Amino acid sequence: MSLLGRSDFGHRRMEEEEYGTEYEGGEGGEQYTAMQSQGGGANFAPSQGGSLFRSEEMALCQLFLQSEAAYSCVSELGELGLVQFRDLNPETNAFQRKFVNEVRRCDEMERKLRFLEKEIKKDGIPMMESGEPPEAPQPREMIDLEATFEKLENELKEVNQNAEALKKNFLELTELKHILRKTQQFFDEQETLEQGGGVGQHQQLIQDEGGAGGGGLHLGFVAGVILRERLPAFEKMLWRACRGNVFLRVAEIEDPLEDPHAGDEVIKSVFVIFFQGEQLKSRVKKICEGFRATMYPCPDQATDRREMAVGVMQRLEDLNTVLGQTNDHRHRVLAAAAKNIKIWFVKVRKIKAIYHTLNFFNLDTSQKCLIAECWIPRLDLETIQLALRRGTESSGSTIAPILNEMQTTESPPTFFRTNKFTNAFQELINAYGVATYREMNPAVFTIITFPFLFAIMFGDLGHGAIAFLAAFWCIIKEKQLLTRKSDNEIWNYFFSGRYLIALMGIFSMYTGLIYNDIFSKSLNIFGSSWQVSIGPNQIIHHKSYMIDPSSNATDKGYYGTPYPFGIDPIWQIASNKIVFLNSFKMKISIILGVIHMLFGVTVSFLNSKYFGKTVNILCEFIPQVLFLSCMFGYMGLLMLHKWANYTAGGINGDPMTNEQCAPSVLITFINMVLFNDNDPPAVGCDPYMYAGQNGIQHLLVIVGLFCIPWMLFAKPFMLKKEAASKPNEFFDFSEVMMLQGIHTIEYALGTVSHTASYLRLWALSLAHAQLSEVLWSMVLRIGLSTNGWYGGVMLWATFAAWAGLTVSILCLMEGLSAFLHTLRLHWVEFQSKFYSGQGYLFTPFSFEKILEQAENSLE
Amino acid sequence: LILFYKRKMALCGPKLSLCGVIISAWGIIQLSMMGIFFYINSVALIEDIKLAEEYEDLRKLKTDMDAGYQQNAYNCWIAALMYLVTLCVSAQQFWMNSRTSYSV
């Protein structure tokens, strides 16, 4: 059924020739025939042939699907998530695609679902989570779903419209009710005025009309309701426009009324305007309309008003009932929808994804089948065949799908099978650049080197314990925290790196024990090897005292054997602690740096061997290793030699190996490079550490210098010779030469600068230790040195402050800083020795990923 | 007003009470251990006791040191006890907060 042949990925560019794309048919090729029902996706144990060292072998395959079976086969492949389809119709735009109608229908359904979701959220109804995501439904189900959504949407729209109309009615009636109530007073006053009796405060208003008393002033009136904020302007306008000939009475409505459109609450006031004459009436009406005040017909007579009030109350009650029932109905409809809405979302998104993918296919009209091109991992061929078979069976088609491997010169995507533990490290590496197809993956080594280099900079038992405990809690509560999807980005970053942080914490606890540093105090577990052995009567006269560790010192201050594990606890309270630790940490940093870089160069050898590039091995790897080892490897050896062969007081009392005669490694190195002779460090000392050192150093420098032209010229000339034997291939010598020149300079200068760059391991470690000490002595000591009974209370308060600052400054800030520097050391100093990072990620068609993306984009 | 008294409101929210629980637990452990270390006159903590700048009499130095260590040990233990109380209060607040949000 499936035809598999050897594929031969050729060259793409000059650069890619290095680490690219030659297929060697190594570990993975022959294993596929074994039945591997892995269930796809990520397993913890890598399967035979697949590993994290190199990206998986990929095959470009052609897929022939019968038109009827296409939908269900793609559905099965989407569940599997192991196939990356290529777009075979890139020139066609979205409207010319074959399945554009179906995609459009899915978009419509999604829009209706979002409308429903919004309404459900507005009412505060909880939506049930879908649990197991349902499978993509058959195409015929799509029509049913569409009908359901249409019905729901229409019903909801109708209910909403009705509710709005009812609310408007309700508002009008409420306003009328208020008017009828409030205007009672006004009309009473008005009647007294009309009868000519009583001097009201508003006498002034009608003075112009012709004095008090006198016959009946028959006033017309207009009653209405206006927003309270518009009232002052309204009054002013009325006064100006009617020249003071109208009479305005206002009363406030205490309860806020609900605006039917926006749904928010507004405060309104009742007003009555009295005027005389038709002209004023029209003017007043126009002003009212301008200020959007609603006017209501209010009857003249009190009895009429009372009747109206009763009628209004009745209608209000009826309306209330109807409104209540409408809301209940809406609630019921939404609650019923809320049960299924998440499942519907999943189904609709899956359908849309399937049709979107089907749009990538080519239609072969003569045989009525769809053709697709896809990248699949070679190891998963069996699983994919099974999935395709399942799809064909479920669609009831008889013709089986054909999976056919193609030859191609393109470079395949990079696919790493990671689990929840290795994922974080792979992400760190991918952030810098995705590994080229089948080159060595630095993420594997990063699992250990990253926490280790971090721990050198962060070494504190207490802070490491805090980081470890926090990450450990995240790991224990993993399942709970995964379901609780948070949109707090910072939390998501920390949570997804929980395994990384846990490892960093463990390693930091280890280096904390080595540095013997817990919150800037040291632990004396095994008994210090130092003691102050001058008598108590003498010590009281010394402000500071230096303990001489040499074996022939008059006062035996040093036992002779060092502290068994880590730094002696006495150093923490010594005043020359920093001087001592500086020397130690700087040398360690350089030594570890050189080891790390040599390891990087070795990985480049593994790459060259795998891709069969012997020219790289001869012309790049060997001179690179020689250069690095002869210069900086030798410097590391000098450091180790000095540690072993010089001691306080000399080895066995020999004055040539005492602390005064120990030559400086840095000065020795500088003199070595400049071909100078060493000066003796003190009178009577040997300027060299071992016999013949000068000669050996000269030799090493010459070898190192010779490596430069070797790196520069060997490869271009060898490539030129190779190209001469193949006259068809295009070979540009000047370009090759220039590239090689760039690489050589980069490497040679890089060794110097990167070696010095590793000194950041020392610098950050020093900063961390000092910050820790400052925090203790400036904050906690306040609580510790208060006398009296309130000392305990002060300590209680200062401890909280100290703990907060420890977590925020020392753990979080220093932790992030050390994390960043470690990342830089990996990305630049380590990976520049071998990594090309020119690949692209394998992005399979996977429902899981699509659903996740849709969830995240909505929030 | 009556409603206010009937509703049992927590003094602090869920986050503050959780912080309180964690810091109190940490404080109890660390302060009691520091108390022990002060009590046995550990040399590592010598810079944390109150001593004068200069001493002429050795006996005075010894008594000062002993007194300083004792004092600090008691301070640490008092603070540890206070954190025990804080832990109980915070734990109760935390429990009350998680209960009210549950019932809603």
PDB file of C-alpha atoms in Angstrom, chain A residues 244-492:
ATOM      1  CA  GLY A 244     -39.194  85.388  31.731  1.00  0.00           C
ATOM      2  CA  ASN A 245     -42.827  84.938  30.824  1.00  0.00           C
ATOM      3  CA  VAL A 246     -42.985  81.276  31.703  1.00  0.00           C
ATOM      4  CA  PHE A 247     -43.077  79.739  35.062  1.00  0.00           C
ATOM      5  CA  LEU A 248     -41.095  76.543  35.725  1.00  0.00           C
ATOM      6  CA  ARG A 249     -41.641  74.211  38.658  1.00  0.00           C
ATOM      7  CA  VAL A 250     -39.280  71.346  39.194  1.00  0.00           C
ATOM      8  CA  ALA A 251     -39.354  68.345  41.473  1.00  0.00           C
ATOM      9  CA  GLU A 252     -36.765  65.581  41.642  1.00  0.00           C
ATOM     10  CA  ILE A 253     -37.484  61.925  41.133  1.00  0.00           C
ATOM     11  CA  GLU A 254     -35.632  60.134  43.931  1.00  0.00           C
ATOM     12  CA  ASP A 255     -35.252  56.667  42.398  1.00  0.00           C
ATOM     13  CA  PRO A 256     -32.987  56.306  39.421  1.00  0.00           C
ATOM     14  CA  LEU A 257     -34.671  55.053  36.267  1.00  0.00           C
ATOM     15  CA  GLU A 258     -33.292  52.434  33.903  1.00  0.00           C
ATOM     16  CA  ASP A 259     -32.492  53.579  30.416  1.00  0.00           C
ATOM     17  CA  PRO A 260     -33.725  50.820  28.047  1.00  0.00           C
ATOM     18  CA  HIS A 261     -31.022  51.253  25.446  1.00  0.00           C
ATOM     19  CA  ALA A 262     -27.840  51.321  27.416  1.00  0.00           C
ATOM     20  CA  GLY A 263     -29.180  49.610  30.503  1.00  0.00           C
ATOM     21  CA  ASP A 264     -27.561  52.029  32.926  1.00  0.00           C
ATOM     22  CA  GLU A 265     -29.390  54.102  35.506  1.00  0.00           C
ATOM     23  CA  VAL A 266     -30.166  57.792  35.087  1.00  0.00           C
ATOM     24  CA  ILE A 267     -31.606  60.405  37.426  1.00  0.00           C
ATOM     25  CA  LYS A 268     -34.420  62.545  36.159  1.00  0.00           C
ATOM     26  CA  SER A 269     -36.592  65.376  37.357  1.00  0.00           C
ATOM     27  CA  VAL A 270     -40.221  66.273  36.799  1.00  0.00           C
ATOM     28  CA  PHE A 271     -40.997  69.736  35.533  1.00  0.00           C
ATOM     29  CA  VAL A 272     -44.121  71.720  34.814  1.00  0.00           C
ATOM     30  CA  ILE A 273     -44.034  74.874  32.741  1.00  0.00           C
ATOM     31  CA  PHE A 274     -46.874  77.390  32.994  1.00  0.00           C
ATOM     32  CA  PHE A 275     -47.394  79.900  30.256  1.00  0.00           C
ATOM     33  CA  GLN A 276     -50.038  82.057  28.674  1.00  0.00           C
ATOM     34  CA  GLY A 277     -50.757  82.088  25.016  1.00  0.00           C
ATOM     35  CA  GLU A 278     -50.188  79.879  22.026  1.00  0.00           C
ATOM     36  CA  GLN A 279     -46.904  81.432  20.930  1.00  0.00           C
ATOM     37  CA  LEU A 280     -45.245  80.691  24.226  1.00  0.00           C
ATOM     38  CA  LYS A 281     -46.667  77.200  24.104  1.00  0.00           C
ATOM     39  CA  SER A 282     -45.012  76.405  20.801  1.00  0.00           C
ATOM     40  CA  ARG A 283     -41.766  77.990  21.953  1.00  0.00           C
ATOM     41  CA  VAL A 284     -41.762  75.950  25.127  1.00  0.00           C
ATOM     42  CA  LYS A 285     -42.522  72.772  23.228  1.00  0.00           C
ATOM     43  CA  LYS A 286     -39.628  73.373  20.864  1.00  0.00           C
ATOM     44  CA  ILE A 287     -37.231  73.963  23.752  1.00  0.00           C
ATOM     45  CA  CYS A 288     -38.403  70.776  25.442  1.00  0.00           C
ATOM     46  CA  GLU A 289     -37.806  68.770  22.298  1.00  0.00           C
ATOM     47  CA  GLY A 290     -34.379  70.359  21.935  1.00  0.00           C
ATOM     48  CA  PHE A 291     -33.372  69.255  25.407  1.00  0.00           C
ATOM     49  CA  ARG A 292     -34.817  65.804  24.775  1.00  0.00           C
ATOM     50  CA  ALA A 293     -37.284  66.104  27.614  1.00  0.00           C
ATOM     51  CA  THR A 294     -40.186  63.733  27.266  1.00  0.00           C
ATOM     52  CA  MET A 295     -43.550  65.445  27.563  1.00  0.00           C
ATOM     53  CA  TYR A 296     -46.660  63.760  28.866  1.00  0.00           C
ATOM     54  CA  PRO A 297     -50.279  64.758  28.551  1.00  0.00           C
ATOM     55  CA  CYS A 298     -51.427  65.687  32.026  1.00  0.00           C
ATOM     56  CA  PRO A 299     -55.099  66.341  32.626  1.00  0.00           C
ATOM     57  CA  ASP A 300     -56.272  69.632  34.093  1.00  0.00           C
ATOM     58  CA  GLN A 301     -58.675  68.446  36.671  1.00  0.00           C
ATOM     59  CA  ALA A 302     -57.596  66.772  39.836  1.00  0.00           C
ATOM     60  CA  THR A 303     -60.151  63.984  39.548  1.00  0.00           C
ATOM     61  CA  ASP A 304     -58.942  63.137  36.084  1.00  0.00           C
ATOM     62  CA  ARG A 305     -55.441  63.040  37.364  1.00  0.00           C
ATOM     63  CA  ARG A 306     -56.389  60.662  40.141  1.00  0.00           C
ATOM     64  CA  GLU A 307     -58.095  58.314  37.728  1.00  0.00           C
ATOM     65  CA  MET A 308     -55.103  58.395  35.459  1.00  0.00           C
ATOM     66  CA  ALA A 309     -52.783  57.642  38.367  1.00  0.00           C
ATOM     67  CA  VAL A 310     -54.775  54.561  39.268  1.00  0.00           C
ATOM     68  CA  GLY A 311     -54.745  53.376  35.666  1.00  0.00           C
ATOM     69  CA  VAL A 312     -51.024  53.919  35.432  1.00  0.00           C
ATOM     70  CA  MET A 313     -50.370  51.903  38.585  1.00  0.00           C
ATOM     71  CA  GLN A 314     -52.344  49.007  37.228  1.00  0.00           C
ATOM     72  CA  ARG A 315     -50.572  49.027  33.923  1.00  0.00           C
ATOM     73  CA  LEU A 316     -47.230  49.218  35.697  1.00  0.00           C
ATOM     74  CA  GLU A 317     -48.005  46.108  37.665  1.00  0.00           C
ATOM     75  CA  ASP A 318     -49.017  44.231  34.556  1.00  0.00           C
ATOM     76  CA  LEU A 319     -45.899  45.317  32.800  1.00  0.00           C
ATOM     77  CA  ASN A 320     -43.759  44.183  35.705  1.00  0.00           C
ATOM     78  CA  THR A 321     -45.221  40.699  35.495  1.00  0.00           C
ATOM     79  CA  VAL A 322     -44.700  40.509  31.783  1.00  0.00           C
ATOM     80  CA  LEU A 323     -41.132  41.752  32.108  1.00  0.00           C
ATOM     81  CA  GLY A 324     -40.439  39.161  34.760  1.00  0.00           C
ATOM     82  CA  GLN A 325     -41.760  36.412  32.563  1.00  0.00           C
ATOM     83  CA  THR A 326     -39.754  37.614  29.594  1.00  0.00           C
ATOM     84  CA  ASN A 327     -36.580  37.586  31.648  1.00  0.00           C
ATOM     85  CA  ASP A 328     -37.335  34.106  32.938  1.00  0.00           C
ATOM     86  CA  HIS A 329     -37.872  32.859  29.421  1.00  0.00           C
ATOM     87  CA  ARG A 330     -34.595  34.391  28.277  1.00  0.00           C
ATOM     88  CA  HIS A 331     -32.818  32.867  31.227  1.00  0.00           C
ATOM     89  CA  ARG A 332     -34.211  29.426  30.450  1.00  0.00           C
ATOM     90  CA  VAL A 333     -33.176  29.629  26.824  1.00  0.00           C
ATOM     91  CA  LEU A 334     -29.673  30.723  27.747  1.00  0.00           C
ATOM     92  CA  ALA A 335     -29.280  28.104  30.474  1.00  0.00           C
ATOM     93  CA  ALA A 336     -30.226  25.365  28.025  1.00  0.00           C
ATOM     94  CA  ALA A 337     -27.713  26.705  25.538  1.00  0.00           C
ATOM     95  CA  ALA A 338     -25.011  27.099  28.178  1.00  0.00           C
ATOM     96  CA  LYS A 339     -24.884  23.347  28.720  1.00  0.00           C
ATOM     97  CA  ASN A 340     -23.710  22.664  25.210  1.00  0.00           C
ATOM     98  CA  ILE A 341     -22.047  25.825  24.061  1.00  0.00           C
ATOM     99  CA  LYS A 342     -18.469  24.782  24.759  1.00  0.00           C
ATOM    100  CA  ILE A 343     -18.968  21.518  22.897  1.00  0.00           C
ATOM    101  CA  TRP A 344     -20.508  23.398  19.983  1.00  0.00           C
ATOM    102  CA  PHE A 345     -17.525  25.749  19.876  1.00  0.00           C
ATOM    103  CA  VAL A 346     -15.146  22.793  19.693  1.00  0.00           C
ATOM    104  CA  LYS A 347     -17.171  21.096  16.973  1.00  0.00           C
ATOM    105  CA  VAL A 348     -17.470  24.215  14.849  1.00  0.00           C
ATOM    106  CA  ARG A 349     -13.776  25.006  15.181  1.00  0.00           C
ATOM    107  CA  LYS A 350     -12.848  21.469  14.197  1.00  0.00           C
ATOM    108  CA  ILE A 351     -15.069  21.570  11.117  1.00  0.00           C
ATOM    109  CA  LYS A 352     -13.600  24.889  10.105  1.00  0.00           C
ATOM    110  CA  ALA A 353     -10.057  23.564  10.583  1.00  0.00           C
ATOM    111  CA  ILE A 354     -10.797  20.506   8.467  1.00  0.00           C
ATOM    112  CA  TYR A 355     -12.208  22.537   5.592  1.00  0.00           C
ATOM    113  CA  HIS A 356      -9.376  25.011   5.865  1.00  0.00           C
ATOM    114  CA  THR A 357      -6.945  22.109   5.493  1.00  0.00           C
ATOM    115  CA  LEU A 358      -8.964  20.570   2.647  1.00  0.00           C
ATOM    116  CA  ASN A 359      -8.511  23.867   0.851  1.00  0.00           C
ATOM    117  CA  PHE A 360      -4.807  23.068   0.672  1.00  0.00           C
ATOM    118  CA  PHE A 361      -5.492  19.968  -1.377  1.00  0.00           C
ATOM    119  CA  ASN A 362      -5.435  19.640  -5.129  1.00  0.00           C
ATOM    120  CA  LEU A 363      -8.500  18.206  -6.810  1.00  0.00           C
ATOM    121  CA  ASP A 364      -7.890  15.516  -9.365  1.00  0.00           C
ATOM    122  CA  THR A 365     -11.148  15.564 -11.275  1.00  0.00           C
ATOM    123  CA  SER A 366     -10.527  12.543 -13.454  1.00  0.00           C
ATOM    124  CA  GLN A 367     -10.123  10.158 -10.562  1.00  0.00           C
ATOM    125  CA  LYS A 368     -12.345  12.082  -8.149  1.00  0.00           C
ATOM    126  CA  CYS A 369      -9.723  12.175  -5.483  1.00  0.00           C
ATOM    127  CA  LEU A 370      -7.937  14.844  -3.512  1.00  0.00           C
ATOM    128  CA  ILE A 371      -4.167  15.065  -3.477  1.00  0.00           C
ATOM    129  CA  ALA A 372      -2.165  16.524  -0.604  1.00  0.00           C
ATOM    130  CA  GLU A 373       1.512  16.972   0.153  1.00  0.00           C
ATOM    131  CA  CYS A 374       2.592  16.635   3.724  1.00  0.00           C
ATOM    132  CA  TRP A 375       5.616  16.287   5.960  1.00  0.00           C
ATOM    133  CA  ILE A 376       5.418  13.392   8.376  1.00  0.00           C
ATOM    134  CA  PRO A 377       7.916  12.003  10.846  1.00  0.00           C
ATOM    135  CA  ARG A 378       9.244   8.781   9.475  1.00  0.00           C
ATOM    136  CA  LEU A 379       8.700   6.963  12.735  1.00  0.00           C
ATOM    137  CA  ASP A 380       4.979   7.692  12.684  1.00  0.00           C
ATOM    138  CA  LEU A 381       4.214   6.265   9.265  1.00  0.00           C
ATOM    139  CA  GLU A 382       2.430   3.258  10.756  1.00  0.00           C
ATOM    140  CA  THR A 383       0.311   5.336  13.093  1.00  0.00           C
ATOM    141  CA  ILE A 384      -0.717   7.590  10.257  1.00  0.00           C
ATOM    142  CA  GLN A 385      -1.626   4.639   8.062  1.00  0.00           C
ATOM    143  CA  LEU A 386      -3.847   3.322  10.840  1.00  0.00           C
ATOM    144  CA  ALA A 387      -5.514   6.688  11.235  1.00  0.00           C
ATOM    145  CA  LEU A 388      -6.169   6.903   7.510  1.00  0.00           C
ATOM    146  CA  ARG A 389      -7.681   3.441   7.541  1.00  0.00           C
ATOM    147  CA  ARG A 390      -9.963   4.412  10.406  1.00  0.00           C
ATOM    148  CA  GLY A 391     -11.048   7.496   8.538  1.00  0.00           C
ATOM    149  CA  THR A 392     -11.872   5.566   5.385  1.00  0.00           C
ATOM    150  CA  GLU A 393     -13.868   3.002   7.323  1.00  0.00           C
ATOM    151  CA  SER A 394     -15.891   5.591   9.192  1.00  0.00           C
ATOM    152  CA  SER A 395     -16.838   7.361   5.971  1.00  0.00           C
ATOM    153  CA  GLY A 396     -17.951   4.100   4.403  1.00  0.00           C
ATOM    154  CA  SER A 397     -15.684   4.463   1.418  1.00  0.00           C
ATOM    155  CA  THR A 398     -14.160   1.403  -0.215  1.00  0.00           C
ATOM    156  CA  ILE A 399     -11.037   2.775  -1.827  1.00  0.00           C
ATOM    157  CA  ALA A 400      -8.112   2.943   0.575  1.00  0.00           C
ATOM    158  CA  PRO A 401      -5.984   6.092   0.761  1.00  0.00           C
ATOM    159  CA  ILE A 402      -2.489   6.029  -0.653  1.00  0.00           C
ATOM    160  CA  LEU A 403       0.516   7.456   1.171  1.00  0.00           C
ATOM    161  CA  ASN A 404       3.398   7.835  -1.213  1.00  0.00           C
ATOM    162  CA  GLU A 405       6.837   9.149  -0.345  1.00  0.00           C
ATOM    163  CA  MET A 406       8.358  11.757  -2.647  1.00  0.00           C
ATOM    164  CA  GLN A 407      11.898  12.752  -3.463  1.00  0.00           C
ATOM    165  CA  THR A 408      12.669  16.350  -2.750  1.00  0.00           C
ATOM    166  CA  THR A 409      15.528  18.763  -2.487  1.00  0.00           C
ATOM    167  CA  GLU A 410      13.829  20.914   0.082  1.00  0.00           C
ATOM    168  CA  SER A 411      14.970  20.848   3.644  1.00  0.00           C
ATOM    169  CA  PRO A 412      12.435  19.269   5.962  1.00  0.00           C
ATOM    170  CA  PRO A 413      11.061  20.876   9.106  1.00  0.00           C
ATOM    171  CA  THR A 414      12.669  20.261  12.466  1.00  0.00           C
ATOM    172  CA  PHE A 415      10.660  18.116  14.823  1.00  0.00           C
ATOM    173  CA  PHE A 416      11.577  17.301  18.406  1.00  0.00           C
ATOM    174  CA  ARG A 417       9.404  15.017  20.455  1.00  0.00           C
ATOM    175  CA  THR A 418       9.399  16.639  23.848  1.00  0.00           C
ATOM    176  CA  ASN A 419       7.531  15.922  27.056  1.00  0.00           C
ATOM    177  CA  LYS A 420       6.539  18.308  29.805  1.00  0.00           C
ATOM    178  CA  PHE A 421      10.035  18.130  31.297  1.00  0.00           C
ATOM    179  CA  THR A 422      12.188  18.643  28.205  1.00  0.00           C
ATOM    180  CA  ASN A 423       9.791  21.138  26.678  1.00  0.00           C
ATOM    181  CA  ALA A 424      11.082  24.101  28.673  1.00  0.00           C
ATOM    182  CA  PHE A 425      14.683  23.525  27.614  1.00  0.00           C
ATOM    183  CA  GLN A 426      13.726  23.041  23.984  1.00  0.00           C
ATOM    184  CA  GLU A 427      11.784  26.301  24.075  1.00  0.00           C
ATOM    185  CA  LEU A 428      14.847  28.121  25.430  1.00  0.00           C
ATOM    186  CA  ILE A 429      16.925  26.920  22.500  1.00  0.00           C
ATOM    187  CA  ASN A 430      14.198  27.518  19.926  1.00  0.00           C
ATOM    188  CA  ALA A 431      13.879  31.114  21.067  1.00  0.00           C
ATOM    189  CA  TYR A 432      17.357  31.758  19.678  1.00  0.00           C
ATOM    190  CA  GLY A 433      16.975  29.714  16.523  1.00  0.00           C
ATOM    191  CA  VAL A 434      15.352  26.475  15.466  1.00  0.00           C
ATOM    192  CA  ALA A 435      17.886  23.723  14.860  1.00  0.00           C
ATOM    193  CA  THR A 436      18.701  22.923  11.274  1.00  0.00           C
ATOM    194  CA  TYR A 437      17.366  19.575  10.114  1.00  0.00           C
ATOM    195  CA  ARG A 438      19.274  16.755  11.784  1.00  0.00           C
ATOM    196  CA  GLU A 439      21.952  18.781  13.494  1.00  0.00           C
ATOM    197  CA  MET A 440      22.883  18.221  17.122  1.00  0.00           C
ATOM    198  CA  ASN A 441      20.333  19.666  19.471  1.00  0.00           C
ATOM    199  CA  PRO A 442      21.888  21.769  22.226  1.00  0.00           C
ATOM    200  CA  ALA A 443      18.753  21.388  24.341  1.00  0.00           C
ATOM    201  CA  VAL A 444      19.857  17.968  25.526  1.00  0.00           C
ATOM    202  CA  PHE A 445      23.004  19.308  27.120  1.00  0.00           C
ATOM    203  CA  THR A 446      21.212  22.381  28.337  1.00  0.00           C
ATOM    204  CA  ILE A 447      19.161  20.226  30.688  1.00  0.00           C
ATOM    205  CA  ILE A 448      22.208  19.931  32.932  1.00  0.00           C
ATOM    206  CA  THR A 449      24.537  22.766  31.954  1.00  0.00           C
ATOM    207  CA  PHE A 450      21.892  25.459  32.299  1.00  0.00           C
ATOM    208  CA  PRO A 451      20.968  24.803  35.926  1.00  0.00           C
ATOM    209  CA  PHE A 452      24.630  24.237  36.714  1.00  0.00           C
ATOM    210  CA  LEU A 453      25.878  27.550  35.335  1.00  0.00           C
ATOM    211  CA  PHE A 454      22.888  29.259  36.931  1.00  0.00           C
ATOM    212  CA  ALA A 455      23.738  27.732  40.257  1.00  0.00           C
ATOM    213  CA  ILE A 456      27.311  28.975  40.130  1.00  0.00           C
ATOM    214  CA  MET A 457      25.958  32.501  39.973  1.00  0.00           C
ATOM    215  CA  PHE A 458      23.161  31.959  42.445  1.00  0.00           C
ATOM    216  CA  GLY A 459      24.880  29.737  44.999  1.00  0.00           C
ATOM    217  CA  ASP A 460      23.003  30.059  48.245  1.00  0.00           C
ATOM    218  CA  LEU A 461      21.454  27.192  50.124  1.00  0.00           C
ATOM    219  CA  GLY A 462      18.560  29.272  51.430  1.00  0.00           C
ATOM    220  CA  HIS A 463      17.610  30.981  48.191  1.00  0.00           C
ATOM    221  CA  GLY A 464      17.983  27.733  46.285  1.00  0.00           C
ATOM    222  CA  ALA A 465      15.665  26.081  48.760  1.00  0.00           C
ATOM    223  CA  ILE A 466      13.062  28.811  48.275  1.00  0.00           C
ATOM    224  CA  ALA A 467      13.205  28.470  44.477  1.00  0.00           C
ATOM    225  CA  PHE A 468      13.053  24.693  44.689  1.00  0.00           C
ATOM    226  CA  LEU A 469      10.118  24.643  47.099  1.00  0.00           C
ATOM    227  CA  ALA A 470       8.111  27.077  44.973  1.00  0.00           C
ATOM    228  CA  ALA A 471       8.714  25.063  41.804  1.00  0.00           C
ATOM    229  CA  PHE A 472       8.084  21.796  43.628  1.00  0.00           C
ATOM    230  CA  TRP A 473       4.678  23.019  44.789  1.00  0.00           C
ATOM    231  CA  CYS A 474       3.864  23.931  41.176  1.00  0.00           C
ATOM    232  CA  ILE A 475       4.855  20.446  40.059  1.00  0.00           C
ATOM    233  CA  ILE A 476       2.831  18.716  42.754  1.00  0.00           C
ATOM    234  CA  LYS A 477      -0.267  20.766  41.977  1.00  0.00           C
ATOM    235  CA  GLU A 478       0.328  20.486  38.259  1.00  0.00           C
ATOM    236  CA  LYS A 479      -2.947  18.932  37.175  1.00  0.00           C
ATOM    237  CA  GLN A 480      -5.036  21.430  39.116  1.00  0.00           C
ATOM    238  CA  LEU A 481      -3.097  24.410  37.897  1.00  0.00           C
ATOM    239  CA  LEU A 482      -3.196  23.269  34.272  1.00  0.00           C
ATOM    240  CA  THR A 483      -7.002  23.188  34.201  1.00  0.00           C
ATOM    241  CA  ARG A 484      -7.192  26.597  35.822  1.00  0.00           C
ATOM    242  CA  LYS A 485      -6.289  28.610  32.740  1.00  0.00           C
ATOM    243  CA  SER A 486      -4.868  31.921  33.818  1.00  0.00           C
ATOM    244  CA  ASP A 487      -4.351  34.895  31.525  1.00  0.00           C
ATOM    245  CA  ASN A 488      -1.667  36.368  33.754  1.00  0.00           C
ATOM    246  CA  GLU A 489       1.336  36.132  31.431  1.00  0.00           C
ATOM    247  CA  ILE A 490       3.992  36.287  34.122  1.00  0.00           C
ATOM    248  CA  TRP A 491       2.406  33.439  36.036  1.00  0.00           C
ATOM    249  CA  ASN A 492       2.186  31.396  32.823  1.00  0.00           C
TER     250      ASN A 492
END
